[in-house]
PDB file of C-alpha atoms in Angstrom:
ATOM      1  CA  MET A   1      36.092 -76.707  30.106  1.00 69.00           C
ATOM      2  CA  LEU A   2      36.335 -75.530  33.640  1.00 70.00           C
ATOM      3  CA  LYS A   3      35.307 -71.811  32.484  1.00 74.00           C
ATOM      4  CA  LYS A   4      32.085 -73.394  30.729  1.00 72.00           C
ATOM      5  CA  SER A   5      31.168 -75.196  33.784  1.00 69.00           C
ATOM      6  CA  ILE A   6      31.579 -72.162  36.247  1.00 70.00           C
ATOM      7  CA  ILE A   7      29.322 -70.099  33.790  1.00 69.00           C
ATOM      8  CA  TYR A   8      26.774 -72.689  33.478  1.00 63.00           C
ATOM      9  CA  ILE A   9      26.808 -73.130  37.440  1.00 67.00           C
ATOM     10  CA  ILE A  10      26.508 -69.294  37.772  1.00 63.00           C
ATOM     11  CA  SER A  11      23.903 -68.819  35.145  1.00 61.00           C
ATOM     12  CA  PHE A  12      21.933 -71.559  36.690  1.00 55.00           C
ATOM     13  CA  ILE A  13      22.062 -70.176  40.341  1.00 56.00           C
ATOM     14  CA  PHE A  14      20.836 -66.968  38.603  1.00 53.00           C
ATOM     15  CA  ILE A  15      18.177 -68.002  37.084  1.00 54.00           C
ATOM     16  CA  ALA A  16      16.591 -70.170  40.039  1.00 50.00           C
ATOM     17  CA  SER A  17      17.275 -67.286  42.254  1.00 49.00           C
ATOM     18  CA  CYS A  18      15.069 -65.168  40.290  1.00 51.00           C
ATOM     19  CA  ALA A  19      12.048 -67.509  40.752  1.00 53.00           C
ATOM     20  CA  THR A  20       8.935 -65.487  42.319  1.00 56.00           C
ATOM     21  CA  PRO A  21       5.486 -66.698  42.928  1.00 60.00           C
ATOM     22  CA  LYS A  22       3.183 -66.389  40.266  1.00 67.00           C
ATOM     23  CA  ALA A  23       0.197 -64.023  40.630  1.00 70.00           C
ATOM     24  CA  ILE A  24      -3.257 -65.624  40.327  1.00 73.00           C
ATOM     25  CA  ASP A  25      -6.220 -63.805  38.348  1.00 74.00           C
ATOM     26  CA  ILE A  26      -8.591 -62.166  40.676  1.00 81.00           C
ATOM     27  CA  VAL A  27     -11.748 -62.859  38.689  1.00 83.00           C
ATOM     28  CA  ARG A  28     -11.960 -65.673  36.159  1.00 85.00           C
ATOM     29  CA  LEU A  29     -14.853 -66.271  33.672  1.00 86.00           C
ATOM     30  CA  ASP A  30     -16.204 -69.214  35.190  1.00 88.00           C
ATOM     31  CA  ASP A  31     -16.430 -68.038  38.983  1.00 87.00           C
ATOM     32  CA  ASP A  32     -20.319 -67.256  38.383  1.00 88.00           C
ATOM     33  CA  LYS A  33     -20.803 -71.227  37.427  1.00 89.00           C
ATOM     34  CA  MET A  34     -19.126 -72.692  40.257  1.00 88.00           C
ATOM     35  CA  SER A  35     -20.761 -74.716  42.756  1.00 87.00           C
ATOM     36  CA  CYS A  36     -20.600 -74.229  46.564  1.00 85.00           C
ATOM     37  CA  ASN A  37     -17.901 -77.091  46.772  1.00 84.00           C
ATOM     38  CA  GLU A  38     -15.746 -75.620  43.624  1.00 87.00           C
ATOM     39  CA  LEU A  39     -15.995 -72.427  45.732  1.00 87.00           C
ATOM     40  CA  ARG A  40     -14.937 -73.820  48.544  1.00 87.00           C
ATOM     41  CA  LEU A  41     -12.073 -75.505  46.874  1.00 87.00           C
ATOM     42  CA  ALA A  42     -10.814 -72.186  44.912  1.00 87.00           C
ATOM     43  CA  ILE A  43     -10.915 -70.367  48.076  1.00 88.00           C
ATOM     44  CA  GLU A  44      -8.788 -73.184  49.651  1.00 87.00           C
ATOM     45  CA  SER A  45      -6.447 -72.646  46.800  1.00 85.00           C
ATOM     46  CA  ALA A  46      -6.333 -68.779  46.997  1.00 86.00           C
ATOM     47  CA  ASP A  47      -5.497 -69.256  50.409  1.00 84.00           C
ATOM     48  CA  LEU A  48      -2.659 -71.663  49.674  1.00 83.00           C
ATOM     49  CA  SER A  49      -1.190 -69.192  46.905  1.00 81.00           C
ATOM     50  CA  GLU A  50      -1.295 -66.420  49.421  1.00 81.00           C
ATOM     51  CA  ASP A  51       0.796 -68.390  51.918  1.00 78.00           C
ATOM     52  CA  ALA A  52       2.874 -69.426  49.096  1.00 76.00           C
ATOM     53  CA  ALA A  53       3.474 -65.510  48.350  1.00 74.00           C
ATOM     54  CA  HIS A  54       4.005 -64.474  51.617  1.00 72.00           C
ATOM     55  CA  SER A  55       6.497 -67.170  52.333  1.00 68.00           C
ATOM     56  CA  ASN A  56       8.671 -65.655  49.482  1.00 65.00           C
ATOM     57  CA  LYS A  57       8.919 -62.593  51.066  1.00 67.00           C
ATOM     58  CA  GLY A  58      11.856 -61.500  53.294  1.00 62.00           C
ATOM     59  CA  ILE A  59      14.866 -63.378  53.631  1.00 63.00           C
ATOM     60  CA  THR A  60      14.877 -66.652  51.813  1.00 64.00           C
ATOM     61  CA  ASP A  61      17.831 -68.436  49.933  1.00 64.00           C
ATOM     62  CA  GLU A  62      16.437 -67.153  46.687  1.00 65.00           C
ATOM     63  CA  ASN A  63      16.538 -63.907  48.014  1.00 60.00           C
ATOM     64  CA  ILE A  64      19.856 -63.789  49.176  1.00 64.00           C
ATOM     65  CA  LEU A  65      21.289 -65.322  45.927  1.00 66.00           C
ATOM     66  CA  SER A  66      19.451 -62.632  43.995  1.00 64.00           C
ATOM     67  CA  ALA A  67      20.921 -60.009  46.076  1.00 63.00           C
ATOM     68  CA  LEU A  68      24.501 -61.402  45.831  1.00 65.00           C
ATOM     69  CA  PHE A  69      24.180 -61.704  42.109  1.00 67.00           C
ATOM     70  CA  PHE A  70      22.122 -58.911  40.877  1.00 64.00           C
ATOM     71  CA  PHE A  71      21.069 -56.471  43.955  1.00 63.00           C
ATOM     72  CA  PRO A  72      17.815 -55.271  42.133  1.00 67.00           C
ATOM     73  CA  ALA A  73      16.322 -58.691  41.726  1.00 63.00           C
ATOM     74  CA  TYR A  74      15.990 -58.826  45.402  1.00 63.00           C
ATOM     75  CA  PHE A  75      13.422 -55.968  45.219  1.00 63.00           C
ATOM     76  CA  VAL A  76      11.787 -57.258  41.895  1.00 65.00           C
ATOM     77  CA  THR A  77      11.143 -60.444  43.752  1.00 65.00           C
ATOM     78  CA  TYR A  78       9.936 -58.761  47.091  1.00 65.00           C
ATOM     79  CA  GLY A  79       7.438 -56.631  44.868  1.00 68.00           C
ATOM     80  CA  THR A  80       6.172 -59.713  42.910  1.00 74.00           C
ATOM     81  CA  SER A  81       5.482 -61.453  46.060  1.00 73.00           C
ATOM     82  CA  ILE A  82       3.628 -58.530  47.323  1.00 76.00           C
ATOM     83  CA  HIS A  83       1.552 -58.603  43.984  1.00 75.00           C
ATOM     84  CA  ALA A  84       0.946 -62.294  43.980  1.00 80.00           C
ATOM     85  CA  GLU A  85      -0.163 -62.109  47.808  1.00 81.00           C
ATOM     86  CA  TYR A  86      -2.378 -59.077  47.202  1.00 84.00           C
ATOM     87  CA  ASN A  87      -4.266 -60.919  44.095  1.00 83.00           C
ATOM     88  CA  ALA A  88      -4.735 -64.100  46.177  1.00 83.00           C
ATOM     89  CA  SER A  89      -6.278 -62.169  49.015  1.00 85.00           C
ATOM     90  CA  GLN A  90      -8.367 -60.143  46.589  1.00 89.00           C
ATOM     91  CA  ARG A  91      -9.646 -63.517  44.825  1.00 87.00           C
ATOM     92  CA  LYS A  92     -10.351 -65.136  48.345  1.00 88.00           C
ATOM     93  CA  ASP A  93     -12.575 -61.931  48.670  1.00 89.00           C
ATOM     94  CA  HIS A  94     -14.159 -62.036  45.286  1.00 90.00           C
ATOM     95  CA  LEU A  95     -14.756 -65.904  45.851  1.00 89.00           C
ATOM     96  CA  LEU A  96     -16.204 -65.255  49.477  1.00 89.00           C
ATOM     97  CA  LYS A  97     -18.808 -62.806  48.333  1.00 90.00           C
ATOM     98  CA  LEU A  98     -19.823 -65.371  45.366  1.00 90.00           C
ATOM     99  CA  TYR A  99     -20.283 -67.879  47.966  1.00 89.00           C
ATOM    100  CA  LEU A 100     -22.678 -65.846  50.171  1.00 88.00           C
ATOM    101  CA  LYS A 101     -24.491 -64.520  47.236  1.00 89.00           C
ATOM    102  CA  LYS A 102     -25.246 -68.277  46.158  1.00 87.00           C
ATOM    103  CA  GLY A 103     -26.269 -68.902  49.555  1.00 84.00           C
ATOM    104  CA  CYS A 104     -23.741 -71.592  50.318  1.00 82.00           C
ATOM    105  CA  SER A 105     -23.623 -70.620  53.889  1.00 75.00           C
ATOM    106  CA  LYS A 106     -27.379 -70.661  54.941  1.00 73.00           C
ATOM    107  CA  ALA A 107     -27.993 -72.734  58.026  1.00 68.00           C
ATOM    108  CA  LYS A 108     -28.775 -76.159  57.537  1.00 70.00           C
ATOM    109  CA  GLY A 109     -29.418 -77.769  61.152  1.00 74.00           C
ATOM    110  CA  SER A 110     -27.451 -79.532  63.850  1.00 79.00           C
ATOM    111  CA  LYS A 111     -26.709 -82.577  61.748  1.00 81.00           C
ATOM    112  CA  TYR A 112     -25.229 -80.603  59.038  1.00 75.00           C
ATOM    113  CA  GLN A 113     -23.124 -78.413  61.510  1.00 77.00           C
ATOM    114  CA  THR A 114     -21.777 -81.729  63.168  1.00 84.00           C
ATOM    115  CA  MET A 115     -20.540 -83.048  59.735  1.00 81.00           C
ATOM    116  CA  ILE A 116     -19.122 -79.381  58.898  1.00 79.00           C
ATOM    117  CA  SER A 117     -17.417 -79.663  62.101  1.00 82.00           C
ATOM    118  CA  ASN A 118     -15.762 -83.200  61.517  1.00 87.00           C
ATOM    119  CA  LYS A 119     -14.905 -82.278  58.158  1.00 85.00           C
ATOM    120  CA  LEU A 120     -13.035 -78.828  59.331  1.00 84.00           C
ATOM    121  CA  LYS A 121     -11.096 -80.923  61.689  1.00 89.00           C
ATOM    122  CA  GLN A 122     -10.104 -83.359  58.925  1.00 89.00           C
ATOM    123  CA  LEU A 123      -9.309 -80.225  56.894  1.00 87.00           C
ATOM    124  CA  GLU A 124      -7.112 -78.961  59.805  1.00 88.00           C
ATOM    125  CA  GLN A 125      -5.231 -82.220  60.205  1.00 91.00           C
ATOM    126  CA  LEU A 126      -4.515 -82.516  56.291  1.00 88.00           C
ATOM    127  CA  LYS A 127      -3.024 -78.961  56.340  1.00 87.00           C
ATOM    128  CA  ALA A 128      -0.886 -79.581  59.625  1.00 89.00           C
ATOM    129  CA  GLN A 129       0.485 -82.781  57.348  1.00 90.00           C
ATOM    130  CA  PHE A 130       1.221 -80.788  54.542  1.00 86.00           C
ATOM    131  CA  VAL A 131       2.824 -77.847  56.603  1.00 85.00           C
ATOM    132  CA  LYS A 132       5.029 -80.364  58.413  1.00 87.00           C
ATOM    133  CA  GLY A 133       6.101 -81.936  55.124  1.00 88.00           C
ATOM    134  CA  ARG A 134       4.493 -85.046  55.437  1.00 90.00           C
ATOM    135  CA  ILE A 135       2.609 -84.950  52.110  1.00 88.00           C
ATOM    136  CA  ASP A 136       3.457 -82.914  49.262  1.00 88.00           C
ATOM    137  CA  GLU A 137       1.123 -80.196  47.604  1.00 85.00           C
ATOM    138  CA  GLU A 138      -0.314 -82.347  44.817  1.00 86.00           C
ATOM    139  CA  GLU A 139      -1.342 -85.300  47.588  1.00 88.00           C
ATOM    140  CA  TYR A 140      -2.668 -82.179  49.962  1.00 87.00           C
ATOM    141  CA  LEU A 141      -4.561 -80.850  46.935  1.00 84.00           C
ATOM    142  CA  ILE A 142      -6.133 -84.326  46.061  1.00 87.00           C
ATOM    143  CA  ALA A 143      -7.136 -85.189  49.593  1.00 88.00           C
ATOM    144  CA  ARG A 144      -8.619 -81.799  50.272  1.00 85.00           C
ATOM    145  CA  LYS A 145     -10.734 -81.672  47.056  1.00 83.00           C
ATOM    146  CA  GLN A 146     -12.037 -85.385  48.415  1.00 84.00           C
ATOM    147  CA  ILE A 147     -12.970 -84.099  51.894  1.00 82.00           C
ATOM    148  CA  LEU A 148     -14.627 -81.090  50.361  1.00 78.00           C
ATOM    149  CA  ILE A 149     -16.705 -83.137  47.860  1.00 76.00           C
ATOM    150  CA  GLU A 150     -18.517 -84.790  50.547  1.00 68.00           C
ATOM    151  CA  PHE A 151     -20.054 -81.425  51.782  1.00 59.00           C
ATOM    152  CA  GLU A 152     -23.124 -81.572  49.762  1.00 55.00           C
TER     153      GLU A 152
END
């Protein structure tokens, strides 16, 4: 009984230590059909994915456990994190090109610039709350989406 418990615990730790960030697709079929707001949300989502992938590199609890139980797993985790970070960065570049191509960044006047400035401040405050752990990822994404919907 004790032997089975130890095996289960070690198996659980081993499996949990192999968790790596998921690499996102750089180009998706519906990218060309996105509105300016949807493009902004997708860029923000890619930025969040890039941050998550970057945070999984280096010395983390998962990487230490993977190095202890199966040393090559550390390099797999590190390589996967680099791949996920690269894909997120390339996705952001792709979406920014679409954003410019659609003319979403054209000058729209001083009232619009003031509104944008206020929305950016709200987004910065929201991201600060997320980084500090005051809100979880789901609350962050919903609140960010509500702020960005008001752009158009």
